[in-house]
GROMACS .gro file of N, CA and C in nm:
model
  483
    1UNK      N    1  10.458  10.755   4.124
    1UNK     CA    2  10.389  10.644   4.149
    1UNK      C    3  10.481  10.545   4.243
    2UNK      N    4  10.605  10.527   4.202
    2UNK     CA    5  10.695  10.438   4.276
    2UNK      C    6  10.708  10.496   4.419
    3UNK      N    7  10.722  10.628   4.431
    3UNK     CA    8  10.742  10.683   4.571
    3UNK      C    9  10.620  10.655   4.655
    4UNK      N   10  10.499  10.668   4.599
    4UNK     CA   11  10.380  10.645   4.679
    4UNK      C   12  10.371  10.494   4.713
    5UNK      N   13  10.403  10.407   4.628
    5UNK     CA   14  10.407  10.266   4.659
    5UNK      C   15  10.501  10.226   4.774
    6UNK      N   16  10.625  10.288   4.761
    6UNK     CA   17  10.722  10.264   4.854
    6UNK      C   18  10.685  10.319   4.996
    7UNK      N   19  10.620  10.439   4.993
    7UNK     CA   20  10.578  10.505   5.122
    7UNK      C   21  10.469  10.414   5.185
    8UNK      N   22  10.376  10.362   5.097
    8UNK     CA   23  10.265  10.281   5.148
    8UNK      C   24  10.316  10.151   5.209
    9UNK      N   25  10.417  10.092   5.142
    9UNK     CA   26  10.472   9.961   5.204
    9UNK      C   27  10.545   9.986   5.335
   10UNK      N   28  10.620  10.094   5.342
   10UNK     CA   29  10.697  10.125   5.464
   10UNK      C   30  10.594  10.153   5.580
   11UNK      N   31  10.487  10.225   5.547
   11UNK     CA   32  10.386  10.255   5.650
   11UNK      C   33  10.312  10.121   5.692
   12UNK      N   34  10.288  10.033   5.599
   12UNK     CA   35  10.220   9.908   5.632
   12UNK      C   36  10.318   9.824   5.726
   13UNK      N   37  10.446   9.826   5.699
   13UNK     CA   38  10.543   9.752   5.776
   13UNK      C   39  10.540   9.806   5.925
   14UNK      N   40  10.548   9.935   5.940
   14UNK     CA   41  10.547   9.994   6.070
   14UNK      C   42  10.416   9.976   6.144
   15UNK      N   43  10.304   9.971   6.068
   15UNK     CA   44  10.174   9.944   6.135
   15UNK      C   45  10.161   9.809   6.185
   16UNK      N   46  10.222   9.711   6.120
   16UNK     CA   47  10.225   9.573   6.173
   16UNK      C   48  10.310   9.555   6.298
   17UNK      N   49  10.418   9.632   6.308
   17UNK     CA   50  10.501   9.620   6.429
   17UNK      C   51  10.439   9.694   6.549
   18UNK      N   52  10.350   9.788   6.528
   18UNK     CA   53  10.298   9.868   6.639
   18UNK      C   54  10.191   9.789   6.713
   19UNK      N   55  10.158   9.669   6.679
   19UNK     CA   56  10.050   9.604   6.749
   19UNK      C   57  10.098   9.536   6.874
   20UNK      N   58  10.230   9.518   6.895
   20UNK     CA   59  10.281   9.451   7.023
   20UNK      C   60  10.251   9.545   7.145
   21UNK      N   61  10.213   9.480   7.251
   21UNK     CA   62  10.187   9.556   7.377
   21UNK      C   63  10.295   9.518   7.484
   22UNK      N   64  10.361   9.619   7.541
   22UNK     CA   65  10.451   9.596   7.649
   22UNK      C   66  10.388   9.638   7.779
   23UNK      N   67  10.427   9.574   7.887
   23UNK     CA   68  10.378   9.610   8.022
   23UNK      C   69  10.496   9.588   8.115
   24UNK      N   70  10.536   9.703   8.182
   24UNK     CA   71  10.646   9.691   8.283
   24UNK      C   72  10.589   9.760   8.412
   25UNK      N   73  10.613   9.691   8.527
   25UNK     CA   74  10.576   9.745   8.658
   25UNK      C   75  10.704   9.761   8.745
   26UNK      N   76  10.715   9.877   8.802
   26UNK     CA   77  10.827   9.898   8.903
   26UNK      C   78  10.758   9.893   9.041
   27UNK      N   79  10.812   9.804   9.131
   27UNK     CA   80  10.755   9.791   9.264
   27UNK      C   81  10.863   9.779   9.364
   28UNK      N   82  10.828   9.787   9.493
   28UNK     CA   83  10.926   9.774   9.598
   28UNK      C   84  10.872   9.782   9.737
   29UNK      N   85  10.956   9.767   9.833
   29UNK     CA   86  10.929   9.776   9.979
   29UNK      C   87  11.037   9.860  10.045
   30UNK      N   88  10.990   9.958  10.116
   30UNK     CA   89  11.086  10.038  10.200
   30UNK      C   90  11.037  10.025  10.346
   31UNK      N   91  11.122   9.963  10.422
   31UNK     CA   92  11.084   9.945  10.566
   31UNK      C   93  11.202   9.978  10.654
   32UNK      N   94  11.183  10.077  10.747
   32UNK     CA   95  11.292  10.113  10.841
   32UNK      C   96  11.219  10.162  10.971
   33UNK      N   97  11.296  10.150  11.072
   33UNK     CA   98  11.248  10.200  11.211
   33UNK      C   99  11.352  10.194  11.316
   34UNK      N  100  11.315  10.229  11.432
   34UNK     CA  101  11.403  10.229  11.546
   34UNK      C  102  11.384  10.100  11.619
   35UNK      N  103  11.504  10.036  11.658
   35UNK     CA  104  11.505   9.911  11.728
   35UNK      C  105  11.567   9.927  11.857
   36UNK      N  106  11.505   9.881  11.964
   36UNK     CA  107  11.565   9.883  12.104
   36UNK      C  108  11.560   9.753  12.161
   37UNK      N  109  11.674   9.680  12.168
   37UNK     CA  110  11.676   9.554  12.227
   37UNK      C  111  11.738   9.570  12.366
   38UNK      N  112  11.700   9.472  12.452
   38UNK     CA  113  11.747   9.482  12.591
   38UNK      C  114  11.897   9.476  12.595
   39UNK      N  115  11.957   9.568  12.669
   39UNK     CA  116  12.102   9.579  12.684
   39UNK      C  117  12.184   9.634  12.574
   40UNK      N  118  12.107   9.702  12.481
   40UNK     CA  119  12.177   9.764  12.377
   40UNK      C  120  12.117   9.904  12.344
   41UNK      N  121  12.192   9.983  12.271
   41UNK     CA  122  12.140  10.115  12.229
   41UNK      C  123  12.031  10.111  12.124
   42UNK      N  124  11.971  10.219  12.103
   42UNK     CA  125  11.865  10.234  11.991
   42UNK      C  126  11.946  10.233  11.868
   43UNK      N  127  11.898  10.160  11.763
   43UNK     CA  128  11.952  10.160  11.632
   43UNK      C  129  11.852  10.161  11.522
   44UNK      N  130  11.892  10.192  11.401
   44UNK     CA  131  11.805  10.185  11.290
   44UNK      C  132  11.812  10.042  11.235
   45UNK      N  133  11.691   9.995  11.187
   45UNK     CA  134  11.681   9.863  11.127
   45UNK      C  135  11.551   9.842  11.055
   46UNK      N  136  11.530   9.712  11.013
   46UNK     CA  137  11.405   9.693  10.933
   46UNK      C  138  11.353   9.552  10.983
   47UNK      N  139  11.222   9.536  10.965
   47UNK     CA  140  11.158   9.405  10.990
   47UNK      C  141  11.166   9.312  10.869
   48UNK      N  142  11.162   9.371  10.748
   48UNK     CA  143  11.177   9.290  10.620
   48UNK      C  144  11.273   9.357  10.535
   49UNK      N  145  11.320   9.281  10.437
   49UNK     CA  146  11.425   9.333  10.347
   49UNK      C  147  11.362   9.442  10.255
   50UNK      N  148  11.435   9.555  10.237
   50UNK     CA  149  11.400   9.657  10.139
   50UNK      C  150  11.435   9.599   9.997
   51UNK      N  151  11.346   9.635   9.909
   51UNK     CA  152  11.368   9.578   9.771
   51UNK      C  153  11.313   9.674   9.671
   52UNK      N  154  11.369   9.660   9.549
   52UNK     CA  155  11.310   9.725   9.426
   52UNK      C  156  11.296   9.607   9.319
   53UNK      N  157  11.193   9.617   9.254
   53UNK     CA  158  11.168   9.511   9.158
   53UNK      C  159  11.110   9.568   9.021
   54UNK      N  160  11.141   9.483   8.916
   54UNK     CA  161  11.089   9.523   8.787
   54UNK      C  162  11.024   9.393   8.730
   55UNK      N  163  10.901   9.400   8.684
   55UNK     CA  164  10.844   9.288   8.616
   55UNK      C  165  10.760   9.331   8.496
   56UNK      N  166  10.747   9.247   8.401
   56UNK     CA  167  10.674   9.290   8.284
   56UNK      C  168  10.657   9.179   8.186
   57UNK      N  169  10.594   9.214   8.072
   57UNK     CA  170  10.559   9.124   7.972
   57UNK      C  171  10.560   9.192   7.838
   58UNK      N  172  10.578   9.115   7.732
   58UNK     CA  173  10.571   9.169   7.598
   58UNK      C  174  10.483   9.073   7.522
   59UNK      N  175  10.380   9.130   7.464
   59UNK     CA  176  10.281   9.052   7.381
   59UNK      C  177  10.357   9.002   7.251
   60UNK      N  178  10.361   8.878   7.235
   60UNK     CA  179  10.420   8.820   7.111
   60UNK      C  180  10.318   8.792   7.002
   61UNK      N  181  10.193   8.801   7.038
   61UNK     CA  182  10.080   8.769   6.947
   61UNK      C  183  10.040   8.625   6.959
   62UNK      N  184   9.919   8.595   6.904
   62UNK     CA  185   9.875   8.458   6.914
   62UNK      C  186   9.849   8.398   7.049
   63UNK      N  187   9.834   8.488   7.149
   63UNK     CA  188   9.812   8.439   7.282
   63UNK      C  189   9.942   8.419   7.367
   64UNK      N  190  10.057   8.449   7.309
   64UNK     CA  191  10.181   8.424   7.377
   64UNK      C  192  10.244   8.553   7.416
   65UNK      N  193  10.317   8.547   7.541
   65UNK     CA  194  10.381   8.662   7.598
   65UNK      C  195  10.520   8.623   7.637
   66UNK      N  196  10.618   8.704   7.632
   66UNK     CA  197  10.751   8.692   7.699
   66UNK      C  198  10.738   8.771   7.829
   67UNK      N  199  10.786   8.705   7.941
   67UNK     CA  200  10.780   8.769   8.065
   67UNK      C  201  10.917   8.779   8.129
   68UNK      N  202  10.936   8.872   8.226
   68UNK     CA  203  11.059   8.883   8.308
   68UNK      C  204  11.027   8.939   8.450
   69UNK      N  205  11.120   8.913   8.541
   69UNK     CA  206  11.105   8.964   8.674
   69UNK      C  207  11.240   8.977   8.730
   70UNK      N  208  11.278   9.092   8.794
   70UNK     CA  209  11.406   9.116   8.857
   70UNK      C  210  11.378   9.185   8.987
   71UNK      N  211  11.435   9.135   9.099
   71UNK     CA  212  11.419   9.197   9.229
   71UNK      C  213  11.563   9.211   9.293
   72UNK      N  214  11.586   9.325   9.353
   72UNK     CA  215  11.709   9.358   9.420
   72UNK      C  216  11.687   9.392   9.565
   73UNK      N  217  11.761   9.332   9.661
   73UNK     CA  218  11.754   9.360   9.801
   73UNK      C  219  11.858   9.460   9.834
   74UNK      N  220  11.831   9.559   9.923
   74UNK     CA  221  11.933   9.654   9.963
   74UNK      C  222  11.907   9.699  10.110
   75UNK      N  223  12.018   9.755  10.167
   75UNK     CA  224  12.009   9.819  10.300
   75UNK      C  225  11.970   9.967  10.283
   76UNK      N  226  11.863  10.008  10.340
   76UNK     CA  227  11.812  10.146  10.320
   76UNK      C  228  11.905  10.244  10.387
   77UNK      N  229  11.966  10.210  10.496
   77UNK     CA  230  12.041  10.312  10.576
   77UNK      C  231  12.171  10.352  10.506
   78UNK      N  232  12.239  10.257  10.435
   78UNK     CA  233  12.364  10.297  10.368
   78UNK      C  234  12.365  10.263  10.220
   79UNK      N  235  12.257  10.208  10.170
   79UNK     CA  236  12.249  10.183  10.021
   79UNK      C  237  12.322  10.057   9.977
   80UNK      N  238  12.387   9.989  10.065
   80UNK     CA  239  12.462   9.867  10.026
   80UNK      C  240  12.371   9.758   9.978
   81UNK      N  241  12.431   9.671   9.899
   81UNK     CA  242  12.354   9.559   9.838
   81UNK      C  243  12.355   9.437   9.928
   82UNK      N  244  12.238   9.374   9.943
   82UNK     CA  245  12.224   9.257  10.025
   82UNK      C  246  12.238   9.129   9.942
   83UNK      N  247  12.314   9.034   9.978
   83UNK     CA  248  12.328   8.906   9.910
   83UNK      C  249  12.389   8.918   9.774
   84UNK      N  250  12.351   8.823   9.690
   84UNK     CA  251  12.403   8.809   9.552
   84UNK      C  252  12.324   8.914   9.463
   85UNK      N  253  12.377   8.929   9.344
   85UNK     CA  254  12.301   9.016   9.250
   85UNK      C  255  12.167   8.965   9.218
   86UNK      N  256  12.068   9.050   9.217
   86UNK     CA  257  11.931   9.014   9.196
   86UNK      C  258  11.890   8.897   9.280
   87UNK      N  259  11.902   8.915   9.409
   87UNK     CA  260  11.882   8.807   9.511
   87UNK      C  261  11.742   8.767   9.518
   88UNK      N  262  11.642   8.858   9.476
   88UNK     CA  263  11.503   8.821   9.478
   88UNK      C  264  11.472   8.733   9.355
   89UNK      N  265  11.350   8.725   9.318
   89UNK     CA  266  11.301   8.655   9.199
   89UNK      C  267  11.372   8.722   9.085
   90UNK      N  268  11.439   8.652   8.996
   90UNK     CA  269  11.496   8.708   8.869
   90UNK      C  270  11.489   8.596   8.765
   91UNK      N  271  11.390   8.611   8.680
   91UNK     CA  272  11.369   8.507   8.579
   91UNK      C  273  11.311   8.568   8.447
   92UNK      N  274  11.315   8.483   8.348
   92UNK     CA  275  11.252   8.515   8.220
   92UNK      C  276  11.164   8.397   8.181
   93UNK      N  277  11.061   8.416   8.107
   93UNK     CA  278  10.974   8.315   8.073
   93UNK      C  279  10.886   8.338   7.953
   94UNK      N  280  10.802   8.242   7.926
   94UNK     CA  281  10.698   8.249   7.817
   94UNK      C  282  10.571   8.204   7.865
   95UNK      N  283  10.462   8.280   7.843
   95UNK     CA  284  10.329   8.242   7.875
   95UNK      C  285  10.248   8.234   7.754
   96UNK      N  286  10.156   8.138   7.766
   96UNK     CA  287  10.067   8.105   7.657
   96UNK      C  288   9.945   8.029   7.698
   97UNK      N  289   9.867   7.963   7.604
   97UNK     CA  290   9.753   7.887   7.651
   97UNK      C  291   9.787   7.771   7.725
   98UNK      N  292   9.914   7.723   7.720
   98UNK     CA  293   9.957   7.607   7.793
   98UNK      C  294   9.990   7.639   7.940
   99UNK      N  295  10.004   7.771   7.974
   99UNK     CA  296  10.045   7.805   8.106
   99UNK      C  297  10.170   7.904   8.101
  100UNK      N  298  10.249   7.892   8.197
  100UNK     CA  299  10.370   7.975   8.208
  100UNK      C  300  10.494   7.888   8.239
  101UNK      N  301  10.602   7.909   8.163
  101UNK     CA  302  10.733   7.841   8.192
  101UNK      C  303  10.829   7.956   8.221
  102UNK      N  304  10.898   7.946   8.341
  102UNK     CA  305  10.995   8.043   8.380
  102UNK      C  306  11.127   7.978   8.405
  103UNK      N  307  11.237   8.054   8.367
  103UNK     CA  308  11.374   8.008   8.381
  103UNK      C  309  11.451   8.108   8.463
  104UNK      N  310  11.533   8.057   8.564
  104UNK     CA  311  11.616   8.151   8.642
  104UNK      C  312  11.588   8.127   8.790
  105UNK      N  313  11.584   8.234   8.866
  105UNK     CA  314  11.558   8.228   9.014
  105UNK      C  315  11.412   8.257   9.038
  106UNK      N  316  11.342   8.150   9.087
  106UNK     CA  317  11.202   8.165   9.107
  106UNK      C  318  11.160   8.139   9.252
  107UNK      N  319  11.045   8.185   9.293
  107UNK     CA  320  10.992   8.161   9.425
  107UNK      C  321  10.970   8.013   9.441
  108UNK      N  322  11.000   7.966   9.570
  108UNK     CA  323  10.970   7.823   9.605
  108UNK      C  324  10.815   7.812   9.607
  109UNK      N  325  10.760   7.702   9.581
  109UNK     CA  326  10.615   7.691   9.581
  109UNK      C  327  10.543   7.703   9.711
  110UNK      N  328  10.599   7.655   9.824
  110UNK     CA  329  10.531   7.683   9.950
  110UNK      C  330  10.534   7.832   9.992
  111UNK      N  331  10.635   7.907   9.946
  111UNK     CA  332  10.644   8.045   9.976
  111UNK      C  333  10.516   8.114   9.930
  112UNK      N  334  10.480   8.094   9.796
  112UNK     CA  335  10.364   8.158   9.736
  112UNK      C  336  10.237   8.110   9.800
  113UNK      N  337  10.228   7.981   9.837
  113UNK     CA  338  10.108   7.923   9.901
  113UNK      C  339  10.088   7.992  10.035
  114UNK      N  340  10.191   7.991  10.120
  114UNK     CA  341  10.171   8.043  10.256
  114UNK      C  342  10.149   8.195  10.254
  115UNK      N  343  10.207   8.264  10.152
  115UNK     CA  344  10.179   8.411  10.144
  115UNK      C  345  10.030   8.440  10.127
  116UNK      N  346   9.965   8.347  10.053
  116UNK     CA  347   9.816   8.374  10.035
  116UNK      C  348   9.739   8.345  10.155
  117UNK      N  349   9.786   8.256  10.247
  117UNK     CA  350   9.709   8.218  10.360
  117UNK      C  351   9.743   8.305  10.487
  118UNK      N  352   9.867   8.356  10.487
  118UNK     CA  353   9.921   8.433  10.608
  118UNK      C  354   9.870   8.576  10.594
  119UNK      N  355   9.794   8.635  10.693
  119UNK     CA  356   9.750   8.773  10.687
  119UNK      C  357   9.861   8.867  10.703
  120UNK      N  358   9.984   8.827  10.747
  120UNK     CA  359  10.104   8.915  10.753
  120UNK      C  360  10.200   8.893  10.641
  121UNK      N  361  10.161   8.817  10.535
  121UNK     CA  362  10.236   8.786  10.419
  121UNK      C  363  10.375   8.731  10.462
  122UNK      N  364  10.382   8.650  10.557
  122UNK     CA  365  10.501   8.581  10.608
  122UNK      C  366  10.597   8.680  10.677
  123UNK      N  367  10.555   8.803  10.711
  123UNK     CA  368  10.644   8.887  10.777
  123UNK      C  369  10.580   8.913  10.914
  124UNK      N  370  10.661   8.892  11.021
  124UNK     CA  371  10.613   8.920  11.157
  124UNK      C  372  10.653   8.811  11.247
  125UNK      N  373  10.593   8.784  11.359
  125UNK     CA  374  10.626   8.697  11.464
  125UNK      C  375  10.621   8.550  11.414
  126UNK      N  376  10.519   8.517  11.341
  126UNK     CA  377  10.497   8.377  11.291
  126UNK      C  378  10.568   8.348  11.159
  127UNK      N  379  10.666   8.433  11.125
  127UNK     CA  380  10.724   8.412  10.996
  127UNK      C  381  10.807   8.286  10.977
  128UNK      N  382  10.778   8.210  10.874
  128UNK     CA  383  10.863   8.098  10.838
  128UNK      C  384  10.991   8.140  10.769
  129UNK      N  385  10.992   8.271  10.726
  129UNK     CA  386  11.114   8.323  10.660
  129UNK      C  387  11.223   8.333  10.750
  130UNK      N  388  11.202   8.340  10.883
  130UNK     CA  389  11.310   8.358  10.981
  130UNK      C  390  11.378   8.220  11.002
  131UNK      N  391  11.319   8.111  10.961
  131UNK     CA  392  11.384   7.984  10.972
  131UNK      C  393  11.502   7.973  10.885
  132UNK      N  394  11.603   7.876  10.916
  132UNK     CA  395  11.717   7.867  10.831
  132UNK      C  396  11.717   7.732  10.758
  133UNK      N  397  11.605   7.657  10.762
  133UNK     CA  398  11.594   7.529  10.702
  133UNK      C  399  11.558   7.525  10.549
  134UNK      N  400  11.518   7.646  10.502
  134UNK     CA  401  11.472   7.651  10.368
  134UNK      C  402  11.495   7.786  10.308
  135UNK      N  403  11.488   7.794  10.179
  135UNK     CA  404  11.502   7.922  10.108
  135UNK      C  405  11.372   7.957  10.045
  136UNK      N  406  11.342   8.085  10.028
  136UNK     CA  407  11.217   8.130   9.975
  136UNK      C  408  11.229   8.130   9.821
  137UNK      N  409  11.349   8.121   9.766
  137UNK     CA  410  11.364   8.121   9.627
  137UNK      C  411  11.472   8.020   9.587
  138UNK      N  412  11.458   7.970   9.459
  138UNK     CA  413  11.555   7.864   9.414
  138UNK      C  414  11.621   7.911   9.285
  139UNK      N  415  11.753   7.906   9.279
  139UNK     CA  416  11.824   7.949   9.159
  139UNK      C  417  11.832   7.839   9.054
  140UNK      N  418  11.870   7.878   8.936
  140UNK     CA  419  11.889   7.779   8.825
  140UNK      C  420  11.779   7.682   8.807
  141UNK      N  421  11.657   7.733   8.795
  141UNK     CA  422  11.539   7.655   8.793
  141UNK      C  423  11.446   7.675   8.678
  142UNK      N  424  11.385   7.566   8.632
  142UNK     CA  425  11.275   7.579   8.535
  142UNK      C  426  11.143   7.544   8.607
  143UNK      N  427  11.047   7.644   8.605
  143UNK     CA  428  10.927   7.617   8.672
  143UNK      C  429  10.810   7.627   8.577
  144UNK      N  430  10.704   7.543   8.602
  144UNK     CA  431  10.592   7.542   8.513
  144UNK      C  432  10.462   7.568   8.596
  145UNK      N  433  10.376   7.662   8.557
  145UNK     CA  434  10.248   7.689   8.619
  145UNK      C  435  10.144   7.666   8.506
  146UNK      N  436  10.053   7.580   8.535
  146UNK     CA  437   9.944   7.547   8.437
  146UNK      C  438   9.833   7.655   8.431
  147UNK      N  439   9.757   7.663   8.333
  147UNK     CA  440   9.642   7.746   8.340
  147UNK      C  441   9.539   7.695   8.445
  148UNK      N  442   9.456   7.780   8.507
  148UNK     CA  443   9.358   7.737   8.604
  148UNK      C  444   9.244   7.664   8.530
  149UNK      N  445   9.201   7.552   8.594
  149UNK     CA  446   9.096   7.465   8.545
  149UNK      C  447   9.005   7.434   8.657
  150UNK      N  448   8.882   7.487   8.661
  150UNK     CA  449   8.788   7.468   8.768
  150UNK      C  450   8.848   7.513   8.903
  151UNK      N  451   8.918   7.627   8.904
  151UNK     CA  452   8.984   7.686   9.017
  151UNK      C  453   9.103   7.609   9.071
  152UNK      N  454   9.146   7.510   8.998
  152UNK     CA  455   9.269   7.433   9.038
  152UNK      C  456   9.379   7.466   8.937
  153UNK      N  457   9.503   7.459   8.988
  153UNK     CA  458   9.620   7.487   8.904
  153UNK      C  459   9.733   7.398   8.942
  154UNK      N  460   9.809   7.351   8.851
  154UNK     CA  461   9.934   7.268   8.879
  154UNK      C  462  10.052   7.367   8.869
  155UNK      N  463  10.137   7.356   8.970
  155UNK     CA  464  10.263   7.432   8.978
  155UNK      C  465  10.369   7.332   9.016
  156UNK      N  466  10.480   7.327   8.933
  156UNK     CA  467  10.584   7.233   8.963
  156UNK      C  468  10.717   7.290   8.919
  157UNK      N  469  10.820   7.241   8.987
  157UNK     CA  470  10.960   7.270   8.955
  157UNK      C  471  11.003   7.161   8.861
  158UNK      N  472  11.034   7.195   8.737
  158UNK     CA  473  11.072   7.093   8.642
  158UNK      C  474  11.219   7.052   8.646
  159UNK      N  475  11.300   7.150   8.687
  159UNK     CA  476  11.452   7.124   8.689
  159UNK      C  477  11.512   7.225   8.787
  160UNK      N  478  11.605   7.186   8.862
  160UNK     CA  479  11.682   7.277   8.940
  160UNK      C  480  11.829   7.239   8.934
  161UNK      N  481  11.917   7.338   8.913
  161UNK     CA  482  12.059   7.310   8.891
  161UNK      C  483  12.126   7.309   9.016
   0.00000   0.00000   0.00000
């Protein structure tokens, strides 16, 4: 009888833990081609940065989720790393009925806005990414995104280090 009771309690404990849902997405961009500029030889190059990214969430229950995102830029031709470690978006956060709070390296707010409006996703001749007056991501940041209400949403940077 004691063995059956112990087995039932262990089974019930594992059944409670099995309810959490994880979601991880691996994504990226690979862009390479031949470049011929006036007065120079043909070379290999890219229009946009090659990257690999990982993003996901873990259901914490009660309408709350833990989130993460990591992006790495690299040179396709030789495999070398571009910029600092995890130069793309790299953050952790919590999502719930209140919205989403993310900590770490996050996208700048105009970057996400213009990407939705630009048919070339900010890549190409009219790219504002080619400018040197701003960055597309901000490090050491706390960002808040509210839930949508009547198709409106508040997004703000709460703190930047």
